[in-house]
PDB file of C-alpha atoms in Angstrom:
ATOM      1  CA  MET A   1     -15.536  -2.856  -7.017  1.00 90.00           C
ATOM      2  CA  GLU A   2     -15.181  -5.409  -9.784  1.00 95.00           C
ATOM      3  CA  HIS A   3     -16.520  -8.971  -9.629  1.00 96.00           C
ATOM      4  CA  LYS A   4     -15.220 -11.480 -12.157  1.00 95.00           C
ATOM      5  CA  HIS A   5     -17.327 -14.625 -11.962  1.00 95.00           C
ATOM      6  CA  ILE A   6     -17.384 -17.398 -14.532  1.00 95.00           C
ATOM      7  CA  PRO A   7     -18.667 -20.600 -12.913  1.00 93.00           C
ATOM      8  CA  GLY A   8     -15.948 -23.220 -12.677  1.00 92.00           C
ATOM      9  CA  LEU A   9     -13.286 -20.829 -13.969  1.00 95.00           C
ATOM     10  CA  VAL A  10     -12.943 -17.712 -11.812  1.00 96.00           C
ATOM     11  CA  ASP A  11     -14.636 -16.000  -8.858  1.00 96.00           C
ATOM     12  CA  VAL A  12     -12.671 -12.923  -7.782  1.00 97.00           C
ATOM     13  CA  ILE A  13     -13.765  -9.556  -6.382  1.00 97.00           C
ATOM     14  CA  LYS A  14     -11.444  -6.556  -6.511  1.00 97.00           C
ATOM     15  CA  VAL A  15     -12.219  -4.139  -3.681  1.00 98.00           C
ATOM     16  CA  ASP A  16     -10.905  -0.562  -3.687  1.00 97.00           C
ATOM     17  CA  GLN A  17     -13.201   1.354  -1.325  1.00 97.00           C
ATOM     18  CA  PRO A  18     -11.896   1.887   2.231  1.00 97.00           C
ATOM     19  CA  ALA A  19     -15.221   1.170   3.940  1.00 97.00           C
ATOM     20  CA  ASP A  20     -15.574  -2.127   2.083  1.00 97.00           C
ATOM     21  CA  ILE A  21     -11.948  -3.057   2.759  1.00 98.00           C
ATOM     22  CA  LEU A  22     -12.331  -2.402   6.481  1.00 97.00           C
ATOM     23  CA  GLN A  23     -15.553  -4.419   6.551  1.00 96.00           C
ATOM     24  CA  ILE A  24     -13.724  -7.338   4.967  1.00 97.00           C
ATOM     25  CA  ALA A  25     -10.658  -6.963   7.188  1.00 96.00           C
ATOM     26  CA  ARG A  26     -12.853  -7.116  10.303  1.00 95.00           C
ATOM     27  CA  ASP A  27     -15.050  -9.998   9.145  1.00 95.00           C
ATOM     28  CA  ASP A  28     -14.116 -13.343  10.707  1.00 91.00           C
ATOM     29  CA  THR A  29     -15.619 -15.227   7.755  1.00 94.00           C
ATOM     30  CA  LEU A  30     -13.200 -13.587   5.302  1.00 96.00           C
ATOM     31  CA  ASP A  31      -9.919 -15.236   6.103  1.00 96.00           C
ATOM     32  CA  ARG A  32      -6.594 -16.486   4.780  1.00 96.00           C
ATOM     33  CA  VAL A  33      -7.431 -20.170   5.079  1.00 94.00           C
ATOM     34  CA  PHE A  34      -7.370 -20.577   1.277  1.00 92.00           C
ATOM     35  CA  GLY A  35      -8.901 -24.014   1.516  1.00 82.00           C
ATOM     36  CA  SER A  36     -10.956 -24.206  -1.666  1.00 66.00           C
ATOM     37  CA  GLY A  37      -9.314 -25.643  -4.779  1.00 69.00           C
ATOM     38  CA  LYS A  38     -11.921 -24.179  -7.104  1.00 79.00           C
ATOM     39  CA  PRO A  39     -12.557 -22.393  -9.417  1.00 93.00           C
ATOM     40  CA  LEU A  40      -9.524 -23.095 -11.601  1.00 92.00           C
ATOM     41  CA  LEU A  41      -8.072 -19.588 -11.912  1.00 92.00           C
ATOM     42  CA  ASN A  42      -8.636 -18.905  -8.215  1.00 93.00           C
ATOM     43  CA  SER A  43      -6.683 -22.045  -7.412  1.00 93.00           C
ATOM     44  CA  LEU A  44      -3.823 -21.126  -9.728  1.00 91.00           C
ATOM     45  CA  LEU A  45      -3.551 -17.617  -8.276  1.00 92.00           C
ATOM     46  CA  VAL A  46      -3.553 -18.808  -4.671  1.00 94.00           C
ATOM     47  CA  ARG A  47      -1.101 -21.600  -5.425  1.00 92.00           C
ATOM     48  CA  ARG A  48       1.320 -19.190  -7.089  1.00 92.00           C
ATOM     49  CA  ILE A  49       1.215 -16.660  -4.262  1.00 95.00           C
ATOM     50  CA  LEU A  50       1.445 -19.266  -1.516  1.00 95.00           C
ATOM     51  CA  GLY A  51       4.325 -20.848  -3.401  1.00 94.00           C
ATOM     52  CA  VAL A  52       6.240 -17.594  -3.070  1.00 96.00           C
ATOM     53  CA  LEU A  53       5.083 -16.616   0.419  1.00 97.00           C
ATOM     54  CA  SER A  54       5.901 -19.947   2.043  1.00 97.00           C
ATOM     55  CA  TYR A  55       9.167 -21.576   3.004  1.00 97.00           C
ATOM     56  CA  ASN A  56       9.932 -25.131   4.109  1.00 96.00           C
ATOM     57  CA  GLY A  57       6.236 -25.924   4.238  1.00 95.00           C
ATOM     58  CA  HIS A  58       5.304 -22.924   6.381  1.00 97.00           C
ATOM     59  CA  ARG A  59       3.409 -19.860   5.225  1.00 97.00           C
ATOM     60  CA  PHE A  60       4.723 -16.376   5.822  1.00 97.00           C
ATOM     61  CA  PRO A  61       2.746 -14.738   8.667  1.00 96.00           C
ATOM     62  CA  THR A  62       1.048 -12.409   6.177  1.00 96.00           C
ATOM     63  CA  MET A  63      -0.565 -15.436   4.530  1.00 97.00           C
ATOM     64  CA  SER A  64      -1.434 -17.374   7.679  1.00 97.00           C
ATOM     65  CA  ALA A  65      -5.057 -18.005   8.570  1.00 96.00           C
ATOM     66  CA  ARG A  66      -6.563 -16.012  11.403  1.00 95.00           C
ATOM     67  CA  LYS A  67      -6.722 -19.043  13.693  1.00 95.00           C
ATOM     68  CA  ALA A  68      -3.442 -20.616  12.585  1.00 95.00           C
ATOM     69  CA  ILE A  69      -1.567 -21.992  15.579  1.00 95.00           C
ATOM     70  CA  GLY A  70       0.688 -19.347  17.082  1.00 95.00           C
ATOM     71  CA  ARG A  71      -0.185 -16.615  14.571  1.00 96.00           C
ATOM     72  CA  GLU A  72      -1.806 -14.192  16.991  1.00 96.00           C
ATOM     73  CA  ILE A  73       0.813 -14.678  19.715  1.00 97.00           C
ATOM     74  CA  GLN A  74       3.710 -14.201  17.307  1.00 97.00           C
ATOM     75  CA  GLN A  75       2.098 -11.192  15.633  1.00 97.00           C
ATOM     76  CA  ASP A  76       1.449  -9.484  18.967  1.00 97.00           C
ATOM     77  CA  ALA A  77       4.986 -10.236  20.159  1.00 98.00           C
ATOM     78  CA  LEU A  78       6.468  -8.649  17.033  1.00 98.00           C
ATOM     79  CA  TRP A  79       4.107  -5.667  17.342  1.00 98.00           C
ATOM     80  CA  LYS A  80       5.313  -5.062  20.912  1.00 98.00           C
ATOM     81  CA  LYS A  81       8.959  -5.542  19.940  1.00 98.00           C
ATOM     82  CA  LEU A  82       8.745  -3.020  17.110  1.00 98.00           C
ATOM     83  CA  ASN A  83       6.799  -0.537  19.226  1.00 98.00           C
ATOM     84  CA  THR A  84       9.551  -0.743  21.837  1.00 98.00           C
ATOM     85  CA  ALA A  85      12.159  -0.035  19.154  1.00 98.00           C
ATOM     86  CA  ALA A  86      10.234   2.890  17.630  1.00 98.00           C
ATOM     87  CA  PRO A  87      11.301   5.696  20.027  1.00 98.00           C
ATOM     88  CA  ASN A  88      14.988   5.012  19.467  1.00 98.00           C
ATOM     89  CA  ILE A  89      14.821   5.107  15.682  1.00 98.00           C
ATOM     90  CA  ARG A  90      12.540   8.160  15.788  1.00 98.00           C
ATOM     91  CA  ALA A  91      15.380   9.970  17.571  1.00 97.00           C
ATOM     92  CA  ALA A  92      17.612   9.698  14.462  1.00 97.00           C
ATOM     93  CA  PRO A  93      20.415   7.417  15.692  1.00 97.00           C
ATOM     94  CA  ALA A  94      23.747   7.211  13.876  1.00 96.00           C
ATOM     95  CA  ASP A  95      22.616   3.980  12.194  1.00 96.00           C
ATOM     96  CA  LEU A  96      20.416   6.130   9.946  1.00 97.00           C
ATOM     97  CA  GLU A  97      23.272   8.286   8.638  1.00 96.00           C
ATOM     98  CA  PRO A  98      23.870   6.175   5.480  1.00 95.00           C
ATOM     99  CA  LEU A  99      20.198   6.627   4.580  1.00 96.00           C
ATOM    100  CA  ALA A 100      20.360  10.321   5.391  1.00 96.00           C
ATOM    101  CA  ALA A 101      23.407  10.691   3.149  1.00 95.00           C
ATOM    102  CA  TRP A 102      21.527   8.945   0.350  1.00 96.00           C
ATOM    103  CA  ILE A 103      18.597  11.347   0.779  1.00 96.00           C
ATOM    104  CA  ARG A 104      21.000  14.301   0.541  1.00 94.00           C
ATOM    105  CA  GLU A 105      22.631  12.690  -2.528  1.00 89.00           C
ATOM    106  CA  SER A 106      25.931  12.660  -0.659  1.00 79.00           C
ATOM    107  CA  ASN A 107      26.574   9.071  -1.786  1.00 74.00           C
ATOM    108  CA  PRO A 108      24.967   8.864  -5.251  1.00 74.00           C
ATOM    109  CA  ASP A 109      26.696   5.592  -6.141  1.00 80.00           C
ATOM    110  CA  VAL A 110      25.097   3.709  -3.241  1.00 89.00           C
ATOM    111  CA  ALA A 111      21.792   1.887  -3.784  1.00 94.00           C
ATOM    112  CA  VAL A 112      19.097   2.596  -1.233  1.00 97.00           C
ATOM    113  CA  GLY A 113      17.688  -0.942  -1.155  1.00 97.00           C
ATOM    114  CA  PRO A 114      20.514  -2.592   0.794  1.00 98.00           C
ATOM    115  CA  LEU A 115      20.684   0.372   3.182  1.00 97.00           C
ATOM    116  CA  VAL A 116      17.035  -0.092   4.119  1.00 98.00           C
ATOM    117  CA  GLN A 117      17.366  -3.856   4.178  1.00 98.00           C
ATOM    118  CA  GLN A 118      20.133  -3.693   6.750  1.00 97.00           C
ATOM    119  CA  ILE A 119      18.127  -1.409   9.040  1.00 98.00           C
ATOM    120  CA  ILE A 120      15.101  -3.711   8.850  1.00 98.00           C
ATOM    121  CA  GLY A 121      17.118  -6.917   8.947  1.00 98.00           C
ATOM    122  CA  ARG A 122      18.758  -5.947  12.212  1.00 98.00           C
ATOM    123  CA  LEU A 123      15.366  -5.879  13.872  1.00 98.00           C
ATOM    124  CA  PHE A 124      15.459  -9.658  13.469  1.00 98.00           C
ATOM    125  CA  SER A 125      19.190 -10.357  13.711  1.00 98.00           C
ATOM    126  CA  PRO A 126      21.837  -7.962  15.069  1.00 96.00           C
ATOM    127  CA  THR A 127      24.388  -9.447  12.667  1.00 96.00           C
ATOM    128  CA  PHE A 128      22.331  -8.914   9.498  1.00 98.00           C
ATOM    129  CA  GLU A 129      24.593  -7.532   6.757  1.00 97.00           C
ATOM    130  CA  ALA A 130      22.816  -6.454   3.594  1.00 98.00           C
ATOM    131  CA  ASP A 131      24.626  -6.467   0.272  1.00 97.00           C
ATOM    132  CA  ASP A 132      23.913  -6.773  -3.437  1.00 96.00           C
ATOM    133  CA  ASN A 133      23.053 -10.464  -3.047  1.00 98.00           C
ATOM    134  CA  THR A 134      20.524  -9.984  -0.262  1.00 98.00           C
ATOM    135  CA  TRP A 135      18.892  -7.130  -2.136  1.00 98.00           C
ATOM    136  CA  ALA A 136      18.787  -9.169  -5.346  1.00 98.00           C
ATOM    137  CA  ALA A 137      17.038 -11.918  -3.379  1.00 98.00           C
ATOM    138  CA  ALA A 138      14.413  -9.423  -2.202  1.00 98.00           C
ATOM    139  CA  GLU A 139      13.866  -8.234  -5.757  1.00 97.00           C
ATOM    140  CA  VAL A 140      13.426 -11.808  -7.013  1.00 97.00           C
ATOM    141  CA  ILE A 141      10.794 -12.558  -4.367  1.00 97.00           C
ATOM    142  CA  ALA A 142       8.906  -9.321  -5.032  1.00 96.00           C
ATOM    143  CA  ALA A 143       9.042  -9.781  -8.806  1.00 95.00           C
ATOM    144  CA  SER A 144       7.711 -13.318  -8.540  1.00 95.00           C
ATOM    145  CA  LEU A 145       4.606 -11.971  -6.787  1.00 94.00           C
ATOM    146  CA  ALA A 146       3.823  -9.480  -9.547  1.00 89.00           C
ATOM    147  CA  PRO A 147       1.195 -10.503 -12.113  1.00 83.00           C
ATOM    148  CA  GLY A 148       2.274 -11.368 -15.629  1.00 82.00           C
ATOM    149  CA  ASN A 149       5.542 -12.822 -16.918  1.00 84.00           C
ATOM    150  CA  ALA A 150       4.391 -16.399 -16.431  1.00 85.00           C
ATOM    151  CA  VAL A 151       7.270 -17.762 -18.508  1.00 91.00           C
ATOM    152  CA  ARG A 152       9.879 -16.116 -16.292  1.00 92.00           C
ATOM    153  CA  ASN A 153       8.102 -17.228 -13.129  1.00 88.00           C
ATOM    154  CA  LEU A 154       7.969 -20.799 -14.413  1.00 87.00           C
ATOM    155  CA  ALA A 155      11.681 -20.696 -15.214  1.00 93.00           C
ATOM    156  CA  TRP A 156      12.452 -19.374 -11.741  1.00 93.00           C
ATOM    157  CA  LYS A 157      10.358 -22.144 -10.208  1.00 87.00           C
ATOM    158  CA  VAL A 158      12.064 -24.853 -12.241  1.00 90.00           C
ATOM    159  CA  THR A 159      15.545 -23.541 -11.454  1.00 95.00           C
ATOM    160  CA  GLY A 160      14.728 -22.915  -7.788  1.00 95.00           C
ATOM    161  CA  LYS A 161      15.688 -19.252  -7.977  1.00 97.00           C
ATOM    162  CA  VAL A 162      12.905 -18.062  -5.677  1.00 97.00           C
ATOM    163  CA  THR A 163      13.557 -20.840  -3.178  1.00 97.00           C
ATOM    164  CA  ARG A 164      17.251 -19.947  -3.062  1.00 98.00           C
ATOM    165  CA  ALA A 165      16.369 -16.289  -2.509  1.00 98.00           C
ATOM    166  CA  LYS A 166      14.149 -17.202   0.438  1.00 98.00           C
ATOM    167  CA  ALA A 167      16.767 -19.588   1.810  1.00 98.00           C
ATOM    168  CA  LEU A 168      19.433 -16.876   1.754  1.00 98.00           C
ATOM    169  CA  LEU A 169      17.289 -14.367   3.611  1.00 98.00           C
ATOM    170  CA  ALA A 170      15.910 -16.960   6.032  1.00 98.00           C
ATOM    171  CA  SER A 171      19.462 -17.932   6.975  1.00 98.00           C
ATOM    172  CA  MET A 172      20.169 -14.323   7.882  1.00 98.00           C
ATOM    173  CA  VAL A 173      17.170 -13.833  10.194  1.00 98.00           C
ATOM    174  CA  GLY A 174      17.336 -17.128  12.033  1.00 97.00           C
ATOM    175  CA  GLY A 175      14.543 -18.662   9.982  1.00 97.00           C
ATOM    176  CA  ASP A 176      12.018 -16.076  11.186  1.00 98.00           C
ATOM    177  CA  LEU A 177       9.470 -15.884   8.367  1.00 98.00           C
ATOM    178  CA  ALA A 178       8.209 -12.518   9.592  1.00 98.00           C
ATOM    179  CA  GLY A 179      11.771 -11.333   9.097  1.00 98.00           C
ATOM    180  CA  VAL A 180      11.970 -12.850   5.626  1.00 98.00           C
ATOM    181  CA  HIS A 181       8.747 -11.072   4.680  1.00 98.00           C
ATOM    182  CA  ALA A 182      10.020  -7.802   6.123  1.00 98.00           C
ATOM    183  CA  VAL A 183      13.324  -7.799   4.208  1.00 98.00           C
ATOM    184  CA  SER A 184      11.914  -9.138   0.935  1.00 98.00           C
ATOM    185  CA  VAL A 185       8.311  -7.976   0.509  1.00 98.00           C
ATOM    186  CA  ALA A 186       7.288  -5.236   2.943  1.00 98.00           C
ATOM    187  CA  ILE A 187      10.608  -3.469   2.421  1.00 98.00           C
ATOM    188  CA  HIS A 188       9.673  -2.285  -1.061  1.00 98.00           C
ATOM    189  CA  ASN A 189       7.063   0.154   0.243  1.00 98.00           C
ATOM    190  CA  VAL A 190       9.655   1.573   2.637  1.00 98.00           C
ATOM    191  CA  VAL A 191      12.091   2.011  -0.252  1.00 98.00           C
ATOM    192  CA  ARG A 192       9.333   3.715  -2.218  1.00 98.00           C
ATOM    193  CA  GLY A 193       8.769   6.031   0.723  1.00 98.00           C
ATOM    194  CA  LEU A 194      12.450   6.940   0.917  1.00 98.00           C
ATOM    195  CA  ASN A 195      12.529   7.720  -2.791  1.00 97.00           C
ATOM    196  CA  GLN A 196       9.605  10.043  -2.118  1.00 97.00           C
ATOM    197  CA  MET A 197      11.491  11.561   0.812  1.00 97.00           C
ATOM    198  CA  ARG A 198      14.503  12.238  -1.377  1.00 97.00           C
ATOM    199  CA  CYS A 199      12.297  14.176  -3.803  1.00 96.00           C
ATOM    200  CA  LEU A 200      10.812  16.181  -0.932  1.00 97.00           C
ATOM    201  CA  TYR A 201      14.237  16.986   0.482  1.00 97.00           C
ATOM    202  CA  LEU A 202      15.755  18.050  -2.828  1.00 95.00           C
ATOM    203  CA  ASP A 203      12.909  20.527  -3.380  1.00 96.00           C
ATOM    204  CA  THR A 204      14.063  23.236  -0.988  1.00 93.00           C
ATOM    205  CA  SER A 205      10.748  25.074  -1.092  1.00 94.00           C
ATOM    206  CA  VAL A 206       9.001  21.927   0.135  1.00 96.00           C
ATOM    207  CA  ARG A 207      11.744  20.845   2.530  1.00 95.00           C
ATOM    208  CA  GLN A 208      11.400  23.967   4.638  1.00 93.00           C
ATOM    209  CA  THR A 209       7.693  23.386   5.219  1.00 96.00           C
ATOM    210  CA  LEU A 210       7.940  19.844   6.555  1.00 97.00           C
ATOM    211  CA  THR A 211       8.325  18.630  10.104  1.00 97.00           C
ATOM    212  CA  PRO A 212       9.626  15.097  10.660  1.00 97.00           C
ATOM    213  CA  GLU A 213       6.060  13.993  11.358  1.00 98.00           C
ATOM    214  CA  THR A 214       4.585  15.480   8.184  1.00 98.00           C
ATOM    215  CA  ALA A 215       7.504  14.261   6.078  1.00 98.00           C
ATOM    216  CA  SER A 216       6.935  10.753   7.395  1.00 98.00           C
ATOM    217  CA  GLU A 217       3.216  10.921   6.654  1.00 97.00           C
ATOM    218  CA  ARG A 218       3.912  11.910   3.055  1.00 97.00           C
ATOM    219  CA  CYS A 219       6.244   8.943   2.587  1.00 98.00           C
ATOM    220  CA  LEU A 220       3.948   6.131   3.701  1.00 98.00           C
ATOM    221  CA  PHE A 221       2.492   3.700   1.183  1.00 98.00           C
ATOM    222  CA  ALA A 222       0.070   0.817   1.587  1.00 98.00           C
ATOM    223  CA  PRO A 223       0.562  -2.668   0.141  1.00 97.00           C
ATOM    224  CA  GLY A 224      -0.745  -2.933  -3.382  1.00 96.00           C
ATOM    225  CA  VAL A 225      -3.008  -5.934  -2.821  1.00 96.00           C
ATOM    226  CA  VAL A 226      -3.765  -8.366  -0.008  1.00 97.00           C
ATOM    227  CA  LEU A 227      -5.914 -11.472  -0.308  1.00 97.00           C
ATOM    228  CA  ARG A 228      -8.858 -12.864   1.600  1.00 97.00           C
ATOM    229  CA  GLN A 229     -11.112 -15.805   0.851  1.00 96.00           C
ATOM    230  CA  ALA A 230     -14.736 -16.166   1.863  1.00 95.00           C
ATOM    231  CA  THR A 231     -15.498 -19.130   4.101  1.00 93.00           C
ATOM    232  CA  SER A 232     -19.255 -18.588   3.790  1.00 94.00           C
ATOM    233  CA  ASN A 233     -21.727 -16.647   1.671  1.00 96.00           C
ATOM    234  CA  GLY A 234     -22.037 -12.910   2.241  1.00 96.00           C
ATOM    235  CA  THR A 235     -22.238  -9.436   0.747  1.00 96.00           C
ATOM    236  CA  VAL A 236     -19.838  -6.501   0.619  1.00 96.00           C
ATOM    237  CA  GLY A 237     -20.635  -3.129  -0.899  1.00 93.00           C
ATOM    238  CA  GLY A 238     -23.841  -4.565  -2.310  1.00 93.00           C
ATOM    239  CA  CYS A 239     -21.920  -7.315  -4.113  1.00 95.00           C
ATOM    240  CA  PRO A 240     -22.843 -10.881  -3.096  1.00 96.00           C
ATOM    241  CA  TYR A 241     -20.167 -13.545  -2.837  1.00 95.00           C
ATOM    242  CA  ALA A 242     -20.057 -17.258  -2.108  1.00 94.00           C
ATOM    243  CA  ALA A 243     -17.823 -19.457   0.000  1.00 93.00           C
ATOM    244  CA  GLY A 244     -14.533 -19.771  -1.866  1.00 93.00           C
ATOM    245  CA  THR A 245     -14.684 -16.346  -3.527  1.00 95.00           C
ATOM    246  CA  LEU A 246     -11.324 -14.581  -3.513  1.00 96.00           C
ATOM    247  CA  LEU A 247     -11.301 -10.931  -2.488  1.00 97.00           C
ATOM    248  CA  LEU A 248      -8.377  -8.781  -3.609  1.00 97.00           C
ATOM    249  CA  LEU A 249      -8.103  -5.753  -1.338  1.00 98.00           C
ATOM    250  CA  GLU A 250      -6.438  -2.979  -3.347  1.00 98.00           C
ATOM    251  CA  LEU A 251      -5.113  -1.035  -0.387  1.00 98.00           C
ATOM    252  CA  GLU A 252      -2.845   1.492  -2.076  1.00 98.00           C
ATOM    253  CA  LYS A 253      -5.416   2.321  -4.745  1.00 97.00           C
ATOM    254  CA  ALA A 254      -7.991   2.863  -2.007  1.00 97.00           C
ATOM    255  CA  ARG A 255      -5.590   5.091  -0.079  1.00 97.00           C
ATOM    256  CA  GLN A 256      -4.680   7.195  -3.084  1.00 96.00           C
ATOM    257  CA  THR A 257      -8.238   7.762  -4.259  1.00 95.00           C
ATOM    258  CA  SER A 258      -9.721   8.434  -0.826  1.00 96.00           C
ATOM    259  CA  GLY A 259      -6.862   9.732   1.303  1.00 94.00           C
ATOM    260  CA  ASP A 260      -7.762   7.150   3.951  1.00 96.00           C
ATOM    261  CA  GLU A 261      -4.464   6.444   5.705  1.00 96.00           C
ATOM    262  CA  SER A 262      -5.922   3.497   7.629  1.00 96.00           C
ATOM    263  CA  MET A 263      -5.307   1.448   4.490  1.00 97.00           C
ATOM    264  CA  ILE A 264      -1.555   1.504   5.117  1.00 98.00           C
ATOM    265  CA  PHE A 265      -1.393  -0.716   8.194  1.00 98.00           C
ATOM    266  CA  LEU A 266      -4.998  -1.921   8.680  1.00 97.00           C
ATOM    267  CA  ALA A 267      -4.705  -1.031  12.348  1.00 95.00           C
ATOM    268  CA  ASP A 268      -7.505  -2.271  14.624  1.00 91.00           C
ATOM    269  CA  THR A 269      -7.993  -5.392  12.517  1.00 96.00           C
ATOM    270  CA  TRP A 270      -6.799  -8.922  13.268  1.00 96.00           C
ATOM    271  CA  SER A 271      -4.247  -8.705  10.440  1.00 96.00           C
ATOM    272  CA  ARG A 272      -2.763  -5.334  11.389  1.00 96.00           C
ATOM    273  CA  CYS A 273       0.824  -4.729  10.352  1.00 97.00           C
ATOM    274  CA  PRO A 274       3.157  -5.149  13.354  1.00 98.00           C
ATOM    275  CA  ALA A 275       5.283  -2.260  12.043  1.00 98.00           C
ATOM    276  CA  GLU A 276       2.471   0.315  12.210  1.00 98.00           C
ATOM    277  CA  GLN A 277       4.445   2.447  14.670  1.00 98.00           C
ATOM    278  CA  TRP A 278       7.991   1.513  13.707  1.00 98.00           C
ATOM    279  CA  VAL A 279       7.845   2.455  10.010  1.00 98.00           C
ATOM    280  CA  PRO A 280       6.551   6.023  10.592  1.00 98.00           C
ATOM    281  CA  ALA A 281       9.109   6.400  13.389  1.00 98.00           C
ATOM    282  CA  MET A 282      11.931   5.271  11.102  1.00 98.00           C
ATOM    283  CA  LEU A 283      10.900   7.743   8.412  1.00 98.00           C
ATOM    284  CA  GLU A 284      10.730  10.519  11.004  1.00 98.00           C
ATOM    285  CA  GLY A 285      14.186   9.550  12.202  1.00 98.00           C
ATOM    286  CA  VAL A 286      15.628   9.704   8.702  1.00 98.00           C
ATOM    287  CA  TRP A 287      14.127  13.160   8.123  1.00 98.00           C
ATOM    288  CA  ARG A 288      15.512  14.381  11.456  1.00 97.00           C
ATOM    289  CA  ARG A 289      18.923  13.031  10.536  1.00 97.00           C
ATOM    290  CA  VAL A 290      18.814  14.633   7.097  1.00 96.00           C
ATOM    291  CA  THR A 291      17.628  18.051   8.254  1.00 95.00           C
ATOM    292  CA  ASN A 292      19.078  18.155  11.782  1.00 90.00           C
ATOM    293  CA  ALA A 293      15.538  18.846  12.969  1.00 69.00           C
TER     294      ALA A 293
END
């Protein structure tokens, strides 16, 4: 855990221990309200991230406050929808064949990003057609969230590049911001998982040892960082914080160093990922399709 605190300038805690992360994720006073405009660097960080993860004045669900109107109902509805879809994709339907061919290196000239984007996009719109433009939009949104490169991010803001990327994807999922997040932000961990799966498959000595379930488990990754802000004073991991402190939960670092897979979806917390069953099922389905398991 690292606490950077310079009064009036910055007050940020980086958290990378699973127990501390779960404590924070289950604490009602550590929220995504993001109401404080101080300190300065906190404000700039939150403003930049909310600027990317909002569209037409509305935050993406992953940045909505716990008690935001409709958040819980919409999150639960999506969770149920994706859980209902999980058994079908786990059974390796024909829709997964392009991904399976990519894993086998049968179509080396095809990029994996648009293939994944189409599978995910069709959860939100049956007519979603991914292409180079939709994938480029996802890459712009993801890149604009990454730290550093302030000059590029400023140029993109001035030219409206990020806004156009969000507008394109929003138009393809009926304006559903959960869908925009899925096909532009969350998707990158799925792509990372499929790159991992390709490596596992191409190593024949490893391939033969893996069931669809174990292959899926080895291809899951947590988000790099998620944000919370304290609404009152408290302590986590022996580190005191004040109202307004930003907490950066380094989920993937925590998972890698501890092996705690609960970091991936934060299940059993109010902000659980609605795709906690669907993503593992999709990866299982791809492995079944690839190996005829």
